[in-house]
Tab-separated table of C-alpha atoms in Angstrom:
chain	number	residue	atom	x	y	z
A	22	MET	CA	7.891	-15.204	10.464
A	23	THR	CA	5.139	-17.073	8.663
A	24	GLN	CA	6.880	-17.446	5.319
A	25	ALA	CA	9.593	-20.010	6.007
A	26	SER	CA	7.216	-22.964	5.658
A	27	ASN	CA	6.006	-21.870	2.235
A	28	THR	CA	9.074	-21.919	0.046
A	29	GLY	CA	8.812	-23.582	-3.339
A	30	LEU	CA	7.585	-22.733	-6.803
A	31	TRP	CA	3.912	-21.663	-6.550
A	32	ARG	CA	3.183	-20.107	-3.178
A	33	THR	CA	-0.007	-20.832	-1.241
A	34	LEU	CA	0.688	-18.179	1.397
A	35	ALA	CA	0.742	-14.424	0.890
A	36	PRO	CA	2.380	-12.611	-0.698
A	37	PHE	CA	1.706	-14.675	-3.797
A	38	ARG	CA	3.857	-15.184	-6.886
A	39	ALA	CA	1.227	-13.162	-8.754
A	40	ASP	CA	-0.067	-10.438	-6.447
A	41	GLN	CA	-1.540	-6.947	-6.613
A	42	VAL	CA	-1.145	-3.744	-4.628
A	43	GLY	CA	-4.829	-3.127	-3.991
A	44	SER	CA	-6.721	-0.193	-5.484
A	45	LEU	CA	-8.872	-0.554	-8.611
A	46	LEU	CA	-10.502	1.936	-10.954
A	47	ARG	CA	-13.792	3.165	-9.504
A	48	PRO	CA	-16.802	2.037	-11.561
A	49	GLU	CA	-18.965	4.785	-13.022
A	50	SER	CA	-21.907	3.671	-10.880
A	51	ILE	CA	-19.959	4.479	-7.686
A	52	LYS	CA	-18.814	7.850	-9.018
A	53	GLN	CA	-22.389	8.762	-9.881
A	54	ALA	CA	-23.713	7.536	-6.535
A	55	ARG	CA	-21.181	9.700	-4.684
A	56	LEU	CA	-22.312	12.745	-6.646
A	57	GLN	CA	-25.934	11.899	-5.855
A	58	LEU	CA	-25.099	11.575	-2.153
A	59	ALA	CA	-23.367	14.961	-2.179
A	60	ALA	CA	-26.448	16.472	-3.861
A	61	GLY	CA	-28.802	14.922	-1.305
A	62	GLN	CA	-30.475	12.705	-3.912
A	63	ILE	CA	-29.625	9.435	-2.135
A	64	ASP	CA	-28.594	8.532	1.409
A	65	ALA	CA	-25.523	6.719	2.778
A	66	ALA	CA	-27.322	3.368	2.855
A	67	GLN	CA	-28.110	3.636	-0.867
A	68	LEU	CA	-24.489	4.492	-1.645
A	69	LYS	CA	-23.345	1.487	0.375
A	70	ALA	CA	-25.686	-0.786	-1.597
A	71	VAL	CA	-24.067	0.403	-4.846
A	72	GLU	CA	-20.588	-0.124	-3.383
A	73	ASP	CA	-21.514	-3.609	-2.136
A	74	GLU	CA	-22.619	-4.729	-5.595
A	75	GLU	CA	-19.583	-3.258	-7.330
A	76	ILE	CA	-17.178	-4.822	-4.803
A	77	LYS	CA	-18.847	-8.199	-5.315
A	78	ARG	CA	-18.443	-7.750	-9.086
A	79	ALA	CA	-14.809	-6.658	-8.720
A	80	VAL	CA	-13.983	-9.716	-6.602
A	81	LYS	CA	-15.395	-11.993	-9.308
A	82	LEU	CA	-13.397	-10.213	-12.003
A	83	GLN	CA	-10.191	-10.418	-9.954
A	84	GLN	CA	-10.763	-14.146	-9.523
A	85	GLU	CA	-11.248	-14.512	-13.273
A	86	THR	CA	-7.765	-13.080	-13.875
A	87	GLY	CA	-6.323	-15.997	-11.873
A	88	MET	CA	-5.304	-13.922	-8.855
A	89	GLN	CA	-5.261	-15.836	-5.558
A	90	VAL	CA	-5.766	-12.572	-3.655
A	91	VAL	CA	-8.668	-10.131	-3.883
A	92	THR	CA	-9.239	-6.639	-2.497
A	93	ASP	CA	-12.276	-4.373	-2.357
A	94	GLY	CA	-10.466	-2.046	-4.773
A	95	GLU	CA	-10.641	0.651	-2.060
A	96	PHE	CA	-14.055	1.440	-3.613
A	97	ARG	CA	-15.374	3.014	-0.407
A	98	ARG	CA	-12.484	5.500	-0.193
A	99	ALA	CA	-11.642	8.787	-1.856
A	100	TRP	CA	-7.938	8.519	-0.948
A	101	TRP	CA	-5.623	5.589	-0.264
A	102	HIS	CA	-4.530	7.059	3.074
A	103	PHE	CA	-6.637	9.954	4.370
A	104	ASP	CA	-9.873	7.934	4.744
A	105	PHE	CA	-8.195	5.554	7.179
A	106	LEU	CA	-6.162	8.150	9.080
A	107	GLU	CA	-8.985	10.636	9.681
A	108	ASN	CA	-11.056	7.887	11.312
A	109	LEU	CA	-8.449	7.292	14.019
A	110	ASP	CA	-9.248	8.854	17.373
A	111	GLY	CA	-7.521	12.236	17.637
A	112	VAL	CA	-7.255	12.793	13.861
A	113	GLU	CA	-9.485	14.948	11.657
A	114	GLY	CA	-9.711	15.707	7.961
A	115	PHE	CA	-9.618	19.312	6.768
A	116	SER	CA	-9.316	21.393	3.591
A	117	PRO	CA	-5.893	23.030	3.185
A	118	GLU	CA	-5.171	25.907	0.812
A	119	SER	CA	-3.924	23.582	-1.943
A	120	GLY	CA	-3.645	19.929	-2.865
A	121	ILE	CA	-0.603	17.676	-3.232
A	122	GLN	CA	1.671	18.531	-6.150
A	123	PHE	CA	2.452	15.675	-8.545
A	124	HIS	CA	4.426	15.765	-11.784
A	125	GLY	CA	2.353	18.219	-13.815
A	126	VAL	CA	-0.904	17.896	-11.842
A	127	THR	CA	-2.266	18.730	-8.377
A	128	THR	CA	-4.761	16.759	-6.299
A	129	LYS	CA	-7.896	18.265	-4.808
A	130	ALA	CA	-7.280	19.985	-1.481
A	131	HIS	CA	-7.624	17.616	1.459
A	132	ALA	CA	-5.387	16.695	4.383
A	133	VAL	CA	-5.450	15.415	7.953
A	134	LYS	CA	-4.473	16.977	11.259
A	135	ILE	CA	-3.803	15.644	14.736
A	136	THR	CA	-6.085	17.373	17.226
A	137	GLY	CA	-6.016	15.047	20.231
A	138	LYS	CA	-4.608	11.881	21.720
A	139	ILE	CA	-4.349	9.189	19.032
A	140	ASP	CA	-6.099	5.883	19.593
A	141	PHE	CA	-8.025	3.131	17.799
A	142	THR	CA	-11.354	2.305	19.425
A	143	ASP	CA	-13.542	1.643	16.391
A	144	HIS	CA	-13.200	2.205	12.686
A	145	PRO	CA	-15.507	2.010	9.636
A	146	MET	CA	-12.935	0.011	7.679
A	147	LEU	CA	-13.457	-2.961	9.975
A	148	ASP	CA	-16.899	-3.336	8.400
A	149	HIS	CA	-15.363	-2.722	4.980
A	150	TYR	CA	-13.073	-5.691	5.543
A	151	ARG	CA	-15.865	-7.873	6.917
A	152	TYR	CA	-17.877	-7.357	3.743
A	153	LEU	CA	-14.890	-8.173	1.518
A	154	HIS	CA	-14.232	-11.296	3.579
A	155	SER	CA	-17.866	-12.369	3.167
A	156	VAL	CA	-17.710	-12.236	-0.656
A	157	ALA	CA	-14.126	-13.452	-1.194
A	158	GLY	CA	-15.111	-17.095	-1.546
A	159	GLY	CA	-12.016	-19.275	-1.784
A	160	SER	CA	-9.705	-16.327	-2.414
A	161	VAL	CA	-7.516	-14.603	0.175
A	162	ALA	CA	-8.941	-11.203	1.110
A	163	LYS	CA	-6.287	-8.524	1.517
A	164	MET	CA	-6.853	-5.319	3.477
A	165	THR	CA	-4.763	-2.242	2.670
A	166	ILE	CA	-4.183	0.654	5.067
A	167	PRO	CA	-1.603	3.466	5.170
A	168	SER	CA	1.584	2.968	7.144
A	169	PRO	CA	1.810	4.810	10.480
A	170	ASN	CA	4.591	6.845	8.891
A	171	MET	CA	2.007	8.551	6.705
A	172	LEU	CA	0.406	10.364	9.640
A	173	GLN	CA	3.814	11.425	10.899
A	174	PHE	CA	4.964	12.724	7.513
A	175	ARG	CA	1.653	13.987	6.063
A	176	GLY	CA	-0.424	14.917	9.104
A	177	LYS	CA	-0.483	18.465	10.456
A	178	ASN	CA	0.111	18.389	14.215
A	179	GLU	CA	-2.075	20.639	16.389
A	180	PHE	CA	-1.693	18.613	19.600
A	181	PRO	CA	1.036	19.989	21.898
A	182	LEU	CA	1.884	16.576	23.406
A	183	TYR	CA	3.080	15.389	20.019
A	184	GLU	CA	5.700	18.057	19.620
A	185	ASP	CA	7.626	15.227	21.262
A	186	HIS	CA	8.105	12.769	18.385
A	187	GLU	CA	8.658	9.895	20.806
A	188	ALA	CA	5.243	10.503	22.377
A	189	LEU	CA	3.675	10.514	18.937
A	190	LEU	CA	5.439	7.301	17.932
A	191	HIS	CA	4.327	5.610	21.168
A	192	ASP	CA	0.621	6.448	20.856
A	193	LEU	CA	0.441	5.895	17.106
A	194	SER	CA	2.161	2.516	17.407
A	195	LEU	CA	-0.274	1.451	20.114
A	196	ALA	CA	-3.230	2.530	17.973
A	197	TYR	CA	-1.902	0.488	15.055
A	198	ARG	CA	-1.376	-2.560	17.234
A	199	LYS	CA	-5.021	-2.301	18.263
A	200	ALA	CA	-6.047	-1.862	14.620
A	201	ILE	CA	-4.075	-4.912	13.508
A	202	ARG	CA	-5.686	-7.001	16.242
A	203	ALA	CA	-9.144	-5.729	15.277
A	204	PHE	CA	-8.648	-6.616	11.614
A	205	TYR	CA	-7.336	-10.030	12.654
A	206	ASP	CA	-10.398	-10.630	14.818
A	207	ALA	CA	-12.543	-9.675	11.818
A	208	GLY	CA	-10.876	-12.491	9.861
A	209	CYS	CA	-8.023	-10.672	8.124
A	210	ARG	CA	-4.876	-12.720	7.610
A	211	TYR	CA	-3.261	-10.553	4.917
A	212	LEU	CA	-2.696	-6.878	5.709
A	213	GLN	CA	-0.704	-4.394	3.659
A	214	LEU	CA	0.736	-1.080	4.817
A	215	ASP	CA	1.106	1.556	2.081
A	216	ASP	CA	3.889	4.109	2.463
A	217	THR	CA	5.170	6.945	0.264
A	218	SER	CA	7.377	8.480	2.969
A	219	TRP	CA	10.413	6.370	2.013
A	220	ALA	CA	10.719	8.443	-1.156
A	221	ILE	CA	12.147	11.189	1.092
A	222	PHE	CA	15.318	9.103	1.389
A	223	PHE	CA	15.430	8.342	-2.340
A	224	THR	CA	15.378	12.061	-3.155
A	225	GLY	CA	17.277	13.324	-0.100
A	226	ASN	CA	14.580	15.853	0.815
A	227	MET	CA	14.370	16.208	4.589
A	228	PRO	CA	10.868	17.300	5.762
A	229	GLU	CA	10.986	20.687	7.453
A	230	ALA	CA	9.250	19.445	10.620
A	231	PHE	CA	12.010	16.898	11.203
A	232	ARG	CA	14.790	19.266	10.154
A	233	ALA	CA	13.554	21.734	12.760
A	234	LYS	CA	13.871	18.998	15.393
A	235	GLY	CA	17.506	18.448	14.404
A	236	PHE	CA	17.063	15.045	12.744
A	237	THR	CA	19.717	13.766	10.373
A	238	MET	CA	18.691	11.536	7.472
A	239	GLU	CA	20.164	8.547	9.306
A	240	GLN	CA	18.172	9.329	12.440
A	241	LEU	CA	15.003	9.805	10.407
A	242	GLN	CA	15.498	6.409	8.760
A	243	GLU	CA	15.921	4.795	12.158
A	244	TYR	CA	12.785	6.555	13.402
A	245	SER	CA	10.803	5.380	10.348
A	246	VAL	CA	11.924	1.783	10.883
A	247	ARG	CA	10.920	1.911	14.558
A	248	SER	CA	7.536	3.366	13.635
A	249	ILE	CA	6.762	0.323	11.470
A	250	ASN	CA	8.269	-2.283	13.775
A	251	GLU	CA	6.545	-0.939	16.880
A	252	ALA	CA	3.217	-0.913	15.042
A	253	ILE	CA	3.434	-4.561	13.956
A	254	LYS	CA	5.359	-6.131	16.830
A	255	ASP	CA	2.355	-7.935	18.342
A	256	LYS	CA	0.961	-9.293	15.078
A	257	PRO	CA	-0.405	-12.854	15.274
A	258	GLU	CA	1.868	-15.558	13.860
A	259	ASP	CA	-0.618	-16.570	11.177
A	260	MET	CA	-1.113	-13.024	9.891
A	261	VAL	CA	0.990	-11.793	6.979
A	262	ILE	CA	1.875	-8.086	6.948
A	263	THR	CA	3.562	-6.558	3.917
A	264	MET	CA	4.348	-2.989	2.893
A	265	HIS	CA	4.101	-1.218	-0.443
A	266	ILE	CA	6.713	1.496	-0.948
A	267	CYS	CA	5.518	4.044	-3.507
A	268	ARG	CA	6.849	7.158	-5.233
A	269	GLY	CA	3.408	8.657	-5.792
A	270	ASN	CA	0.479	7.665	-8.004
A	271	PHE	CA	-2.212	10.118	-9.089
A	272	GLN	CA	-3.855	10.086	-12.510
A	273	SER	CA	-0.835	8.212	-13.909
A	274	THR	CA	1.659	10.764	-12.560
A	275	TRP	CA	4.234	10.612	-9.751
A	276	THR	CA	5.964	12.756	-7.144
A	277	ALA	CA	9.450	11.289	-6.612
A	278	SER	CA	12.341	9.614	-8.402
A	279	GLY	CA	15.357	7.725	-7.162
A	280	GLY	CA	16.508	4.202	-6.416
A	281	TYR	CA	16.343	2.352	-3.109
A	282	ASP	CA	20.110	2.729	-2.529
A	283	ALA	CA	20.066	5.424	0.169
A	284	ALA	CA	17.645	3.464	2.370
A	285	SER	CA	18.359	-0.104	1.276
A	286	GLU	CA	19.859	-1.358	4.540
A	287	ALA	CA	17.026	0.168	6.586
A	288	ILE	CA	14.363	-1.282	4.285
A	289	PHE	CA	15.775	-4.756	3.695
A	290	GLN	CA	17.482	-5.390	7.024
A	291	GLY	CA	15.635	-3.176	9.494
A	292	LEU	CA	11.936	-3.778	8.838
A	293	ASN	CA	10.297	-6.824	10.441
A	294	LEU	CA	7.759	-7.314	7.660
A	295	ASP	CA	6.817	-10.494	5.809
A	296	GLY	CA	7.065	-8.912	2.379
A	297	LEU	CA	7.812	-5.721	0.459
A	298	PHE	CA	6.026	-4.486	-2.666
A	299	LEU	CA	8.584	-2.430	-4.597
A	300	GLU	CA	8.263	-0.285	-7.710
A	301	PHE	CA	10.585	-1.274	-10.540
A	302	ASP	CA	8.518	-0.329	-13.591
A	303	ASP	CA	10.720	2.432	-15.024
A	304	GLU	CA	14.055	4.197	-14.709
A	305	ARG	CA	12.793	6.342	-11.794
A	306	SER	CA	13.047	3.271	-9.559
A	307	GLY	CA	16.772	2.621	-10.001
A	308	SER	CA	18.472	-0.748	-10.324
A	309	PHE	CA	17.984	-4.099	-8.591
A	310	GLU	CA	21.381	-3.833	-6.878
A	311	PRO	CA	19.938	-2.734	-3.487
A	312	LEU	CA	18.307	-6.183	-3.262
A	313	ARG	CA	21.739	-7.496	-2.301
A	314	TYR	CA	20.973	-6.235	1.212
A	315	VAL	CA	18.170	-8.791	1.636
A	316	ASN	CA	19.573	-11.051	4.350
A	317	ARG	CA	16.440	-12.880	5.543
A	318	SER	CA	15.341	-16.031	3.742
A	319	ASP	CA	11.742	-15.507	4.879
A	320	LEU	CA	11.359	-12.012	3.387
A	321	GLN	CA	9.382	-11.971	0.125
A	322	ILE	CA	10.151	-9.255	-2.422
A	323	VAL	CA	7.263	-8.444	-4.765
A	324	LEU	CA	8.671	-6.880	-7.914
A	325	GLY	CA	6.422	-4.159	-9.325
A	326	LEU	CA	7.547	-4.614	-12.923
A	327	VAL	CA	4.163	-4.134	-14.606
A	328	THR	CA	3.011	-0.523	-14.630
A	329	SER	CA	-0.467	0.395	-13.438
A	330	LYS	CA	-0.199	3.874	-14.933
A	331	PHE	CA	-0.851	3.008	-18.584
A	332	GLY	CA	-2.756	0.295	-20.407
A	333	ASP	CA	-0.213	-1.078	-22.892
A	334	LEU	CA	0.964	-4.570	-21.917
A	335	GLU	CA	4.673	-5.055	-21.334
A	336	SER	CA	6.593	-7.715	-23.230
A	337	LYS	CA	6.399	-10.984	-21.310
A	338	ASP	CA	9.954	-11.832	-22.333
A	339	GLU	CA	11.218	-8.472	-21.071
A	340	ILE	CA	9.498	-8.926	-17.700
A	341	LYS	CA	10.953	-12.440	-17.396
A	342	ARG	CA	14.395	-11.071	-18.254
A	343	ARG	CA	14.069	-8.465	-15.505
A	344	ILE	CA	12.978	-11.089	-12.973
A	345	GLU	CA	16.065	-13.084	-13.895
A	346	GLU	CA	18.176	-9.957	-13.427
A	347	ALA	CA	16.654	-9.343	-9.978
A	348	SER	CA	17.404	-12.970	-9.032
A	349	ARG	CA	21.126	-12.201	-9.279
A	350	TYR	CA	20.733	-10.141	-6.098
A	351	ALA	CA	17.903	-11.970	-4.259
A	352	ASN	CA	16.942	-15.643	-4.408
A	353	LEU	CA	14.308	-16.364	-7.071
A	354	ASP	CA	12.353	-18.265	-4.421
A	355	GLN	CA	11.956	-14.971	-2.519
A	356	LEU	CA	10.629	-13.045	-5.515
A	357	CYS	CA	7.050	-12.421	-6.645
A	358	LEU	CA	5.448	-10.229	-9.336
A	359	SER	CA	2.786	-7.510	-9.248
A	360	PRO	CA	1.816	-4.197	-10.829
A	361	GLN	CA	4.037	-1.433	-9.474
A	362	CYS	CA	1.128	0.279	-7.703
A	363	GLY	CA	-2.640	0.235	-7.476
A	364	PHE	CA	-4.770	1.454	-10.373
A	365	ALA	CA	-6.531	4.220	-8.433
A	366	SER	CA	-4.730	5.558	-5.379
A	367	THR	CA	-7.451	8.200	-5.341
A	368	GLU	CA	-10.990	7.970	-6.634
A	369	GLU	CA	-9.986	9.787	-9.842
A	370	GLY	CA	-7.960	6.771	-11.016
A	371	ASN	CA	-5.161	6.299	-13.519
A	372	LEU	CA	-5.363	6.861	-17.271
A	373	LEU	CA	-6.378	3.418	-18.517
A	374	THR	CA	-9.626	1.546	-19.022
A	375	GLU	CA	-11.179	-1.000	-16.714
A	376	GLN	CA	-10.575	-3.716	-19.316
A	377	GLN	CA	-6.890	-2.743	-19.515
A	378	GLN	CA	-6.743	-3.019	-15.721
A	379	TRP	CA	-8.024	-6.605	-15.794
A	380	ASP	CA	-5.675	-7.408	-18.679
A	381	LYS	CA	-2.761	-6.133	-16.579
A	382	LEU	CA	-3.654	-8.407	-13.653
A	383	ARG	CA	-4.100	-11.382	-15.999
A	384	HIS	CA	-0.722	-10.514	-17.553
A	385	VAL	CA	0.925	-10.687	-14.112
A	386	VAL	CA	-0.603	-14.115	-13.443
A	387	GLU	CA	0.454	-15.532	-16.812
A	388	ILE	CA	4.042	-14.313	-16.463
A	389	ALA	CA	4.312	-15.576	-12.870
A	390	LYS	CA	3.085	-19.021	-13.912
A	391	ASP	CA	5.686	-19.140	-16.662
A	392	VAL	CA	8.447	-18.238	-14.210
A	393	TRP	CA	7.493	-20.183	-11.077
A	394	ASN	CA	5.365	-23.135	-12.216
């Protein structure tokens, strides 16, 4: 792994002591431009010009918080996952009867389905990354994409070949290996997989499609681990790949509760990732005790102790106390700090202001410097 040479107080390799998950609140100018595009008042090139300027502005503002890493805020997406998945070969977006149910609110109706053989031959997000890379300056540009598990757990399958889950895993893994290489060739050295499917194990809710195939929870965990490891197994040595494990994030609400206990060995000992972004911002996330299963000195654990759901700033002393508590189970040198999730997993965004968002990121940097400098 790439991390072993970068131990010490303030890290110069990703993931950083002060890091971020990725998505940012969409500026009003982008929201308006999307409405104008839908109404036929502007074309796609004019929308892109608005997005370009806002991404350039967002990069500057991220840098001003002290973050070493910048993202494009996912400004060109409507969803954190569907936009990437429906641009894979063999996958299409569609409108289901209803949206995804969160705690007290439902998303707009959109989903993806598998209609043919999955592959990665070209993808619009390669250009999205290239633009971010071109405006990142001296900062590290991070690209975020959904984990391959998200297509398996959220995608509707209409392709008979993939009734065989092993065939699906094989083709999807190969497509992801091609995607990872393509992002690398575009200049990406920091890639993050986002994954909400692990919450199934926290809640104990077996998806019906897997139950019908006779999977046990243990078998499903093993399958999920293989899906990730097969996807990343050919990654270049100088590319860092992390994963964010989420319990849902839509307009400051959530979908799942439960600690990491039921999947802790699979997550901390089975996945061949360089780092894990984990939610620990409230009681829904459980205790730090599962971190005792971390048995690799080169695995970085990014503690999501600062909420992205609401604008009030947490007590610095309380966050430092919680980092100290986590260090009882995992070496402090393997710990980092971030918000628990992005600020806008969908274009609607969470219930806080843009200024509160920047204050949150600055808060993370200041606390991390106090702890690790």
